[in-house]
PDB file of C-alpha atoms and ligand atoms in Angstrom:
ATOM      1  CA  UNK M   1       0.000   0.000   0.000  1.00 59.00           C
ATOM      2  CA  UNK M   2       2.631   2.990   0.843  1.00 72.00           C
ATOM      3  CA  UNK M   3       5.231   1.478  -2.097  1.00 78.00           C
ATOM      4  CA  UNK M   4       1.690   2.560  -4.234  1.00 86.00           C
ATOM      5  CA  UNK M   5       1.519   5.874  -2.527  1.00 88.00           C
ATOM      6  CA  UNK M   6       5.344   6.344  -2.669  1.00 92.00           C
ATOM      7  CA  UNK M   7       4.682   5.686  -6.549  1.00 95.00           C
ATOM      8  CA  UNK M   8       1.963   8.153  -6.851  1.00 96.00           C
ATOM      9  CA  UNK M   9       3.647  10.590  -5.043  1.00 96.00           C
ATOM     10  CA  UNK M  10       7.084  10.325  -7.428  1.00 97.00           C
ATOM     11  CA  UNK M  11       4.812  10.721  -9.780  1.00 97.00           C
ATOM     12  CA  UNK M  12       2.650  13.811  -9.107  1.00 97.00           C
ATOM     13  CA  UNK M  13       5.900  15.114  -8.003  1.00 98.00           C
ATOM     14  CA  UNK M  14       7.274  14.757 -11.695  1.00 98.00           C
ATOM     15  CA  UNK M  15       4.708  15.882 -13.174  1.00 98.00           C
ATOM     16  CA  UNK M  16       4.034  18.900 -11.570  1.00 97.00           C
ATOM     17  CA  UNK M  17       8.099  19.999 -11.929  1.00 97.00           C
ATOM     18  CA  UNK M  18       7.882  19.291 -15.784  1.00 97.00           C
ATOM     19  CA  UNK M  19       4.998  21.381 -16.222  1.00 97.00           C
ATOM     20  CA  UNK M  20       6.153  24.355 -14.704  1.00 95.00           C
ATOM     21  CA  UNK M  21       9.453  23.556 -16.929  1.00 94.00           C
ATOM     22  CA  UNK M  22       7.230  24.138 -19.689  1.00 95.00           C
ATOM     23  CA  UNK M  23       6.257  26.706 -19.306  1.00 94.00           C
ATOM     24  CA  UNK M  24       7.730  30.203 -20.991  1.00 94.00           C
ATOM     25  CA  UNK M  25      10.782  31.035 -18.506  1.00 94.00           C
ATOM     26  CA  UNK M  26       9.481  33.800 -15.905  1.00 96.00           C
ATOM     27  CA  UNK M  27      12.036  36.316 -13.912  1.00 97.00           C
ATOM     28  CA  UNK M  28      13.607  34.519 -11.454  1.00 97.00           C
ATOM     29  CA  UNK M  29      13.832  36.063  -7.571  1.00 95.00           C
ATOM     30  CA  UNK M  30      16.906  34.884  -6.443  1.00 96.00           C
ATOM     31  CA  UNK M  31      17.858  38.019  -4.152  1.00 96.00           C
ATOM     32  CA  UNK M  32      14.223  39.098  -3.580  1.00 95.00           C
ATOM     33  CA  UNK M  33      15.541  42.806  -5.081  1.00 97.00           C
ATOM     34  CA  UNK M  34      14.385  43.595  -8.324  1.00 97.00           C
ATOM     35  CA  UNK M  35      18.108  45.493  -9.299  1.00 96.00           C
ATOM     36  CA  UNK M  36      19.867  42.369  -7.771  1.00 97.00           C
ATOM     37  CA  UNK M  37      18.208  39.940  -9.914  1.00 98.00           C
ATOM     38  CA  UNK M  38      18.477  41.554 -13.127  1.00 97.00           C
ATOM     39  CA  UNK M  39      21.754  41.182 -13.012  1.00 97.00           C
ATOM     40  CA  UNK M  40      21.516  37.517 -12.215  1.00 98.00           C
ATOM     41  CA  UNK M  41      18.769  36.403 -14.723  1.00 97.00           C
ATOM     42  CA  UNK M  42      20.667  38.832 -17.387  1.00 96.00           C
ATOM     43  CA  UNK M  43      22.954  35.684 -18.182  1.00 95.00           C
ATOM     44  CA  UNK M  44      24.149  37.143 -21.539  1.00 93.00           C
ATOM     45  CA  UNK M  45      24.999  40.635 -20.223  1.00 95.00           C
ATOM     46  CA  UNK M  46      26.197  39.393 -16.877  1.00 97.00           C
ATOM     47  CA  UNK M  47      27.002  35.552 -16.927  1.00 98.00           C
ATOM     48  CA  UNK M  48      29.864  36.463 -14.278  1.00 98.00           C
ATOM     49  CA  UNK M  49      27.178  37.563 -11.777  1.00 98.00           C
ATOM     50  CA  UNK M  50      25.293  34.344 -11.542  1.00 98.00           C
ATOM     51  CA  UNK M  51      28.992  32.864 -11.692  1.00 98.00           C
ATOM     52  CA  UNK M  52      30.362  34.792  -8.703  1.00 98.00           C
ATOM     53  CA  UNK M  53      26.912  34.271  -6.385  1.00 97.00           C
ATOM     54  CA  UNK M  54      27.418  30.394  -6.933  1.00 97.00           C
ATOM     55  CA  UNK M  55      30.148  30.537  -5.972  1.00 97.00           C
ATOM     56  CA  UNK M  56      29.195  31.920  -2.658  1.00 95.00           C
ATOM     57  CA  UNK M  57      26.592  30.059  -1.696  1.00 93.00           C
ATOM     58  CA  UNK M  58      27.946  29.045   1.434  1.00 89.00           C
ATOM     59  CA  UNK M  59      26.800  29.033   5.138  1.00 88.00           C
ATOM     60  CA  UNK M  60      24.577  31.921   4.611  1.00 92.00           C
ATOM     61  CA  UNK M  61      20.779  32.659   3.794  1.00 90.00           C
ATOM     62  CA  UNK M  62      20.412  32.531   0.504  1.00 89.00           C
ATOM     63  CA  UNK M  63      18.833  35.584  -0.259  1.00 93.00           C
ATOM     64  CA  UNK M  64      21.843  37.105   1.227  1.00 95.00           C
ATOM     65  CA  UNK M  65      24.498  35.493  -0.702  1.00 96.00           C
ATOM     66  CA  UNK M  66      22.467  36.727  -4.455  1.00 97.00           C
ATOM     67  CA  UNK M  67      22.649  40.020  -3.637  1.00 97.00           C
ATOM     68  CA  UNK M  68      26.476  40.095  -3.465  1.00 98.00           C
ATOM     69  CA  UNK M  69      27.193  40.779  -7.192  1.00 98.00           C
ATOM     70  CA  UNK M  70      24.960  43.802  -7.011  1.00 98.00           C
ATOM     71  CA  UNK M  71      26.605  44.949  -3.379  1.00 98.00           C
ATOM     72  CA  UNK M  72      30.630  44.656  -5.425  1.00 98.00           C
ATOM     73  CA  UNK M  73      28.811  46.328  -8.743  1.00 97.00           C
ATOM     74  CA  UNK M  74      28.226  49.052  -5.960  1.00 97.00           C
ATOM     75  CA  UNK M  75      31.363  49.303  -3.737  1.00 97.00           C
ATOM     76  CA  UNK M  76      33.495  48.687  -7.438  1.00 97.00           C
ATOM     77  CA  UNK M  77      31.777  50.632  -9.252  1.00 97.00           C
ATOM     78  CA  UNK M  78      31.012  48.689 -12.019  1.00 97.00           C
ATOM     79  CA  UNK M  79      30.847  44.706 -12.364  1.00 97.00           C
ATOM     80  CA  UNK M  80      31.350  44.543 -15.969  1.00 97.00           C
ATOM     81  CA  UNK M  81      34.232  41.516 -16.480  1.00 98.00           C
ATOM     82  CA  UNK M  82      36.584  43.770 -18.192  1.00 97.00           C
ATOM     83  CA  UNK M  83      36.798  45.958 -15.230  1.00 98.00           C
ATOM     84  CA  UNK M  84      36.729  42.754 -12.634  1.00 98.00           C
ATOM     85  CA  UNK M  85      39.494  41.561 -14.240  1.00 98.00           C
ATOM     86  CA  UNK M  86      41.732  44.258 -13.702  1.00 97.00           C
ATOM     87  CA  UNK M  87      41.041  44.159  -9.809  1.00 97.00           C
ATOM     88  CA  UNK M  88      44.491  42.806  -7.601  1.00 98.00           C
ATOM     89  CA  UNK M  89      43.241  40.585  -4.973  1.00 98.00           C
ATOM     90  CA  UNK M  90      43.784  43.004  -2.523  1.00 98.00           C
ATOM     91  CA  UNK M  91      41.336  45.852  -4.015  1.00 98.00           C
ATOM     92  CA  UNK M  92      38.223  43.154  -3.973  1.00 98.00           C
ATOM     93  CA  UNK M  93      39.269  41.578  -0.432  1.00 98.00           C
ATOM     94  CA  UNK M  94      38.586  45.630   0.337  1.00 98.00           C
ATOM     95  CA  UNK M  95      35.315  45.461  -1.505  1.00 98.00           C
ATOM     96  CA  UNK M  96      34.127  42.206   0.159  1.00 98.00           C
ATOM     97  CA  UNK M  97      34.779  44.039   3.909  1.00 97.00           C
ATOM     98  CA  UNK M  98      34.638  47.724   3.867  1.00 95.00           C
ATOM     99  CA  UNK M  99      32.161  49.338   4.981  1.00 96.00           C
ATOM    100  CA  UNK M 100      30.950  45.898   6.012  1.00 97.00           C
ATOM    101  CA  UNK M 101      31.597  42.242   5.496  1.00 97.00           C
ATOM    102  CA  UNK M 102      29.407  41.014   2.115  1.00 97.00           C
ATOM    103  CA  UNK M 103      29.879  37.374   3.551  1.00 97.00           C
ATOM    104  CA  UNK M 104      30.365  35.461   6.789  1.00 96.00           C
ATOM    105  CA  UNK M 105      34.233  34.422   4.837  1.00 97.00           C
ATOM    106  CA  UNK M 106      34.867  37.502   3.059  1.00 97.00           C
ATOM    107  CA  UNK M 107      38.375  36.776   2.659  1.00 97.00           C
ATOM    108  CA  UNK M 108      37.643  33.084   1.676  1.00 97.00           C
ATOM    109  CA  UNK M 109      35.595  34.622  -0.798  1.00 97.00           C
ATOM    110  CA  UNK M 110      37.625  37.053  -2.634  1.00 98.00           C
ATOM    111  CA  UNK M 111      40.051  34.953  -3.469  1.00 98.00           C
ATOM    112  CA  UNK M 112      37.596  32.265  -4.841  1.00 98.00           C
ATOM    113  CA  UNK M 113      35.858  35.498  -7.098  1.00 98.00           C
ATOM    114  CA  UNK M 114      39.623  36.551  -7.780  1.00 98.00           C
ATOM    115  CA  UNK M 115      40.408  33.267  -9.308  1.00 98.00           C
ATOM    116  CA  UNK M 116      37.218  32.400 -10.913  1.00 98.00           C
ATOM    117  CA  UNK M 117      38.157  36.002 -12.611  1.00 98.00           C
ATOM    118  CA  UNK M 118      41.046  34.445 -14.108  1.00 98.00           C
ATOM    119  CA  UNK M 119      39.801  31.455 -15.060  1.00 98.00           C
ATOM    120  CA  UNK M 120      36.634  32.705 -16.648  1.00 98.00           C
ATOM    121  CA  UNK M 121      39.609  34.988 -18.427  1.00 98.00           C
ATOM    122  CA  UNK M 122      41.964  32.406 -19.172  1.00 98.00           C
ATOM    123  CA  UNK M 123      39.862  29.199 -20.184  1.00 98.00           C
ATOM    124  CA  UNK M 124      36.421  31.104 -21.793  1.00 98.00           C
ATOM    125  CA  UNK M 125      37.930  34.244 -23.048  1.00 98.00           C
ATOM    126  CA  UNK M 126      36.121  36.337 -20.721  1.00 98.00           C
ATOM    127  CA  UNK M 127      33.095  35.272 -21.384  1.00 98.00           C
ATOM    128  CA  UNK M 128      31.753  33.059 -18.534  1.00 98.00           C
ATOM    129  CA  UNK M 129      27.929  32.316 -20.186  1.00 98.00           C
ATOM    130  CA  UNK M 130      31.077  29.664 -22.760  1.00 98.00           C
ATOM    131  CA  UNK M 131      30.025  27.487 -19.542  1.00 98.00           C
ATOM    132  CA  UNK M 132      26.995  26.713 -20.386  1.00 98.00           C
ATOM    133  CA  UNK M 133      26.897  27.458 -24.180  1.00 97.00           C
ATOM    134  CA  UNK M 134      26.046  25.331 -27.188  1.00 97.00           C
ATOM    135  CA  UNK M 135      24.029  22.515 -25.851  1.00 98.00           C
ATOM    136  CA  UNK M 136      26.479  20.558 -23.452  1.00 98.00           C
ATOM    137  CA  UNK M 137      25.534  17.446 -21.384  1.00 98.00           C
ATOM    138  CA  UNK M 138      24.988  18.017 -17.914  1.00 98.00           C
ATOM    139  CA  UNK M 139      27.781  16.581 -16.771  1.00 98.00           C
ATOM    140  CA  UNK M 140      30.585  18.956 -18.552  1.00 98.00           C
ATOM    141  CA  UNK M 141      28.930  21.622 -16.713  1.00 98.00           C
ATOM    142  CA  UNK M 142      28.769  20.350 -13.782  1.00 98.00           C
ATOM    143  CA  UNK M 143      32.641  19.108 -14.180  1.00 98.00           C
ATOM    144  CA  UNK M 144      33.172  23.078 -15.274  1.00 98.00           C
ATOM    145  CA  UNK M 145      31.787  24.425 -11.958  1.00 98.00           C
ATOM    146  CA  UNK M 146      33.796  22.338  -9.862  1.00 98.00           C
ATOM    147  CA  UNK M 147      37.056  23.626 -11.540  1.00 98.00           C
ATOM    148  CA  UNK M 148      36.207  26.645 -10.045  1.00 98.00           C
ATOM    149  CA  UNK M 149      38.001  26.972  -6.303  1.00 97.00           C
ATOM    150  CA  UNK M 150      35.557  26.603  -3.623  1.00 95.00           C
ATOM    151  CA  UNK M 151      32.980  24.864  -5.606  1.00 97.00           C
ATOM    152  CA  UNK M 152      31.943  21.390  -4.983  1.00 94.00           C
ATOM    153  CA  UNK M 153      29.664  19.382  -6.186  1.00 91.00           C
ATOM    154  CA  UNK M 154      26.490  20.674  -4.218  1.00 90.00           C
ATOM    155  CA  UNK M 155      27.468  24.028  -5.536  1.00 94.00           C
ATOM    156  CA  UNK M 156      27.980  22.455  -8.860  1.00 96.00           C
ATOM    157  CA  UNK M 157      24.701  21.137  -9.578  1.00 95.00           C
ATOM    158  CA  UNK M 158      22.522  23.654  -8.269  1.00 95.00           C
ATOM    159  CA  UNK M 159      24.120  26.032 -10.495  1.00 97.00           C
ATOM    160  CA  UNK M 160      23.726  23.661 -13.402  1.00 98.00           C
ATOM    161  CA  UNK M 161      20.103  22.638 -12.369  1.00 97.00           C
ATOM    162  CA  UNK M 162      19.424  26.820 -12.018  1.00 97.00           C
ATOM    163  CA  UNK M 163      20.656  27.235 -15.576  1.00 98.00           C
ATOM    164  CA  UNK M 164      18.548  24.398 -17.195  1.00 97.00           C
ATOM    165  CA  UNK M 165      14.948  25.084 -14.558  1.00 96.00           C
ATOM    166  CA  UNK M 166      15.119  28.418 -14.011  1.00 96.00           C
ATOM    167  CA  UNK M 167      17.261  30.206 -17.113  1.00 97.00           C
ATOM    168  CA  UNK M 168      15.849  27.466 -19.816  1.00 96.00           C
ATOM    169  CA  UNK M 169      19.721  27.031 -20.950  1.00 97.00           C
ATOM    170  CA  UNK M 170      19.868  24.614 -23.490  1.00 97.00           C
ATOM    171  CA  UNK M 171      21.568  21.015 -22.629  1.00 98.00           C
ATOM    172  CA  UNK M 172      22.080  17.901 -24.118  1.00 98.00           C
ATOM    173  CA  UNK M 173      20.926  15.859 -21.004  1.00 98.00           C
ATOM    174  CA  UNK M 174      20.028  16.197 -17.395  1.00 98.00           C
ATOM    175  CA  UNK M 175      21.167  12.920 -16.034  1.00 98.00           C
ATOM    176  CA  UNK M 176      24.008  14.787 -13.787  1.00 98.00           C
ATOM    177  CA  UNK M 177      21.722  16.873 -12.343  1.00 98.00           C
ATOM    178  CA  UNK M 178      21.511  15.668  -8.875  1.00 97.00           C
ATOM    179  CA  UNK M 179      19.393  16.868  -6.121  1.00 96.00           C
ATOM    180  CA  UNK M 180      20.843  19.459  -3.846  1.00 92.00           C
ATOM    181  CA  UNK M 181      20.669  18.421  -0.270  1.00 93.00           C
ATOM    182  CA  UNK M 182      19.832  20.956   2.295  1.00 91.00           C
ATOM    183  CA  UNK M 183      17.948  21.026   5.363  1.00 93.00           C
ATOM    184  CA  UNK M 184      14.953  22.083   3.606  1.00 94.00           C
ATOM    185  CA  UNK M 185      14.987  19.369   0.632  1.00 96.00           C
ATOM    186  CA  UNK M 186      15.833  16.836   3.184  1.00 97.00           C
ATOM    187  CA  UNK M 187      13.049  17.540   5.661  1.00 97.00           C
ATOM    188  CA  UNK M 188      10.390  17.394   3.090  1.00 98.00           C
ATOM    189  CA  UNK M 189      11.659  13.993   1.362  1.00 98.00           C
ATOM    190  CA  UNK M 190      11.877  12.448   4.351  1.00 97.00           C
ATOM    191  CA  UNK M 191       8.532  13.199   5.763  1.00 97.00           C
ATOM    192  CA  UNK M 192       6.791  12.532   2.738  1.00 97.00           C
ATOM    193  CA  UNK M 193       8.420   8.775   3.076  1.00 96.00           C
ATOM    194  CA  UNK M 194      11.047   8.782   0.084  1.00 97.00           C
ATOM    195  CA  UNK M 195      14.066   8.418   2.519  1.00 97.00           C
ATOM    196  CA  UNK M 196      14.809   7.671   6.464  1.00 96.00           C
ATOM    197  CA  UNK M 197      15.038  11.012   8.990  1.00 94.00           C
ATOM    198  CA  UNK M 198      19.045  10.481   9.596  1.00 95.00           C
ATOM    199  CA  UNK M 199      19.597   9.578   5.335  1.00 96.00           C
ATOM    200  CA  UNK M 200      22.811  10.399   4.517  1.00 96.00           C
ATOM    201  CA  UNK M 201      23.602  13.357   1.534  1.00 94.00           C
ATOM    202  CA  UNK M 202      24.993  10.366  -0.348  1.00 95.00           C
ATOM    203  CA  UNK M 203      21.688   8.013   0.395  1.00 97.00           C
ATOM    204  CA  UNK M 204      18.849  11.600  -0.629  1.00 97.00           C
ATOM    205  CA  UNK M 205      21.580  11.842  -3.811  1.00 96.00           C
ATOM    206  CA  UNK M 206      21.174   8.316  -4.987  1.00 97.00           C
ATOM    207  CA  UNK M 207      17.072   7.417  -3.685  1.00 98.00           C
ATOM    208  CA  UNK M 208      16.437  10.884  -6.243  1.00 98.00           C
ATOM    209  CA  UNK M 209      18.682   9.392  -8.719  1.00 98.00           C
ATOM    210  CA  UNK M 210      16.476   6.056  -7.817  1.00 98.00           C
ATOM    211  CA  UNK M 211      13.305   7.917  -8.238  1.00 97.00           C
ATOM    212  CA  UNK M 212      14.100   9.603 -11.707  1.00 98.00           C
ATOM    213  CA  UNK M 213      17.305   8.737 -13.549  1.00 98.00           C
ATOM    214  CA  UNK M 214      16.607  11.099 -16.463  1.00 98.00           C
ATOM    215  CA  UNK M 215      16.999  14.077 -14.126  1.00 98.00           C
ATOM    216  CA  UNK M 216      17.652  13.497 -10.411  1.00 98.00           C
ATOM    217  CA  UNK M 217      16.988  16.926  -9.548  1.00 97.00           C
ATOM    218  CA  UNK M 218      13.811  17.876 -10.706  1.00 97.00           C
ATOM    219  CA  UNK M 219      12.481  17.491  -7.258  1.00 97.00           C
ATOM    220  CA  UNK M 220      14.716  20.111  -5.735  1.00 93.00           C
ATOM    221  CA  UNK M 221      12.688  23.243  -6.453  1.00 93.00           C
ATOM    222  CA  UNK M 222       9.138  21.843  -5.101  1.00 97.00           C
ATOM    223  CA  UNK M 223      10.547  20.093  -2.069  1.00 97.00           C
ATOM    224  CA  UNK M 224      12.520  23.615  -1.289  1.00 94.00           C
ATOM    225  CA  UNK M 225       9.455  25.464  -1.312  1.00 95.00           C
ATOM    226  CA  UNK M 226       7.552  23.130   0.403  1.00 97.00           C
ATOM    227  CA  UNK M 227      10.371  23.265   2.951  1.00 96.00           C
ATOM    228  CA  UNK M 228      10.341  27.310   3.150  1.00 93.00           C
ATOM    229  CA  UNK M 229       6.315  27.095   3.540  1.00 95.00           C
ATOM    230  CA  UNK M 230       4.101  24.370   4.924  1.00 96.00           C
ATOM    231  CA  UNK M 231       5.928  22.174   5.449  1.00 97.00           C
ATOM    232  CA  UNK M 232       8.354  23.896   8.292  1.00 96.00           C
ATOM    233  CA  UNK M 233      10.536  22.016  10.773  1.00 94.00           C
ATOM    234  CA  UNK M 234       7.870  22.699  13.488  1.00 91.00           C
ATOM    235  CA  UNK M 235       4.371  21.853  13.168  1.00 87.00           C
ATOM    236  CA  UNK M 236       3.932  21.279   9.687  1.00 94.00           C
ATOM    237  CA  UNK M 237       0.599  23.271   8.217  1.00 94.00           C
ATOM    238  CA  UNK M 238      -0.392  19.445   6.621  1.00 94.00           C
ATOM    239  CA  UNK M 239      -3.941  20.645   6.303  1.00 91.00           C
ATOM    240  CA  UNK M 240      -2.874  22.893   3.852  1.00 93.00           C
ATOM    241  CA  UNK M 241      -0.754  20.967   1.883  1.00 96.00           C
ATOM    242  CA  UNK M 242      -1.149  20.148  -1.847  1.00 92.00           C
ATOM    243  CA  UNK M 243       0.204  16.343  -1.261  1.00 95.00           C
ATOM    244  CA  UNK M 244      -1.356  15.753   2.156  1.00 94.00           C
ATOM    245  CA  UNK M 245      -2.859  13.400   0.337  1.00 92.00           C
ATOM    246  CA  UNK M 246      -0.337  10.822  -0.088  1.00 93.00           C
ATOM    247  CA  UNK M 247       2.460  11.806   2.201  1.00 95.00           C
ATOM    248  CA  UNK M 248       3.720   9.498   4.937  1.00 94.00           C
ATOM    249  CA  UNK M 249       3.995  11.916   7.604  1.00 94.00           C
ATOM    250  CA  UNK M 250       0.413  13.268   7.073  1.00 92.00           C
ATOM    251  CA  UNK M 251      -0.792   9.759   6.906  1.00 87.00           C
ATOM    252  CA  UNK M 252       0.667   8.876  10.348  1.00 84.00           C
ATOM    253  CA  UNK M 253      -0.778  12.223  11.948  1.00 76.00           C
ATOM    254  CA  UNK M 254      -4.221  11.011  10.534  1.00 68.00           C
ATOM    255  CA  UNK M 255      -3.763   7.350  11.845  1.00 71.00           C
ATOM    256  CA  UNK M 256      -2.760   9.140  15.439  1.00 66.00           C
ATOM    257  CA  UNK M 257      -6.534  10.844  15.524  1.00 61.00           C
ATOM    258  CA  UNK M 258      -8.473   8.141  14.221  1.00 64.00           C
ATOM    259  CA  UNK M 259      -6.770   5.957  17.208  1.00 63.00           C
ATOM    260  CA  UNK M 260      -7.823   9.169  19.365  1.00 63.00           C
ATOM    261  CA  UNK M 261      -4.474  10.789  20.432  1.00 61.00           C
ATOM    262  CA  UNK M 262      -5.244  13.676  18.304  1.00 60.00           C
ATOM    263  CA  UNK M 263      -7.957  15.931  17.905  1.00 61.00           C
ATOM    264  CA  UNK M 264      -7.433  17.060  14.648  1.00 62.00           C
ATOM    265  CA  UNK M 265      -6.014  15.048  11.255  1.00 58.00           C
ATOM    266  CA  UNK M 266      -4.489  15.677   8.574  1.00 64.00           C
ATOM    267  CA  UNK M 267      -5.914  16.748   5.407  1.00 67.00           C
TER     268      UNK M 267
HETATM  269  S1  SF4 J   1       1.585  16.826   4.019  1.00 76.23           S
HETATM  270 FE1  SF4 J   1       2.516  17.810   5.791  1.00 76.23          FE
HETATM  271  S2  SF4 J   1       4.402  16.668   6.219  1.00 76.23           S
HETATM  272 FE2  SF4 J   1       3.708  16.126   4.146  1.00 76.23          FE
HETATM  273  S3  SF4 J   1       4.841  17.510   2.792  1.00 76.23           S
HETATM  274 FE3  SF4 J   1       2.885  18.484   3.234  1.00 76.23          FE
HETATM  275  S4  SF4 J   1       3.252  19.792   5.024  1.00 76.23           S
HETATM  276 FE4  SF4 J   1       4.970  18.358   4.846  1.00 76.23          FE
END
């Protein structure tokens, strides 16, 4: 009965990701500040941006972390690449403190945007949207982020599964897209009965890869939501929850009342 449910749930889940990928590509909030994001979803003009917040996506809200190509275009000047990559490493360490620290590693973090600089120079002829250009297969972008210092491969294929969901960029493949495990992704798959409370990252990476070889991470951006809505670490709103229906943790609540140790279910 719950392997059915578990189906129908994988499923729905599927479904309801590859519609919204087919639909026409919308503006993407990534900082939640309307000058912040154009720069990020402007991945022709400004591939760098998107580039450079990847690459800080680390051990901070990320809201926070998406504004921080708009906050350098500020403190700089200008963020266009040509004038990035005549920066020394000690003029953008001064950018990435002064007034006040951008990120919680600010150091840490202009030397990673120093030498992505160079590399986006060096291997893509300072152009950094040669990443992601003419239809590769998920995995050579992927393999391209983590070239970058301080990326790994959690950083590596949210960016890639951002430019294919999110910016529509063209690939050959998805199959290397794997889901990107954080506390919010993991909550949600766990309660709705995909994968134990104490999974490992490894154990999320390979039940999604399980679930939906084609594209592991098409579950990412629902789950996250989910995650940042209903479905919060405390006292999930289950009642208002578009898969109450046929999640495990819902299902449990409701068994809990009809046994009378609740007074109220689920759905
Ligand atoms: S039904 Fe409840 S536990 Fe399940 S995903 Fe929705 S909010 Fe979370």
């Amino acid at each position: 009965m719950r392997e059915t449910q578990i189906g129908r749930l994988r499923e729905r889940l599927i479904l309801e990701a590859s519609e919204r990928m087919s639909k026409p590509r919308t503006f993407v909030q990534f900082a939640g500040m309307r000058e912040a994001d154009e720069m990020l979803n402007d991945v022709d003009g400004y591939p760098h941006a998107f580039v450079v917040a990847c690459i800080m996506d680390r051990q901070m809200k990320a809201e926070r972390v998406w504004r921080i190509p708009y906050d350098l275009k500020h403190r700089l000047g200008s963020f266009r690449f040509s004038d990035l990559a005549n920066l020394s490493l000690h003029e953008l360490e001064k950018a990435m403190k002064h007034p006040t620290p951008l990120h919680r590693f600010p150091d840490t973090m202009a030397r990673n945007v120093h030498s992505a600089v160079r590399r986006i120079a060096s291997q893509y002829q300072c152009d950094a949207s040669a990443i992601w250009a003419d239809s590769p297969s998920s995995a050579t972008i992927v393999r391209r982020f983590l070239e970058f210092a301080g990326v790994g491969q959690k950083i590596a294929t949210m960016a890639a599964n951002i430019l294919v969901r999110d910016l529509r960029v063209p690939v050959s493949d998805r199959y290397s897209i794997d889901i990107s495990v954080d506390v919010q992704v993991r909550r949600v798959f766990s309660r709705m009965g995909f994968v134990p409370d104490d999974a490992s990252e490894e154990y999320i990476a390979y039940r999604a890869r399980e679930l939906h070889p084609e594209y592991p991470g098409i579950f990412d951006l629902i789950l996250w939501e989910l995650g940042r809505t209903v479905c919060r670490s405390k006292q999930p709103v289950c009642d208002k929850c578009h898969w109450c229906d046929l999640c495990a943790y819902a299902a449990k609540v409701d068994a809990r009342y009809e046994w009378g140790k609740l007074e109220t279910g689920r759905c």
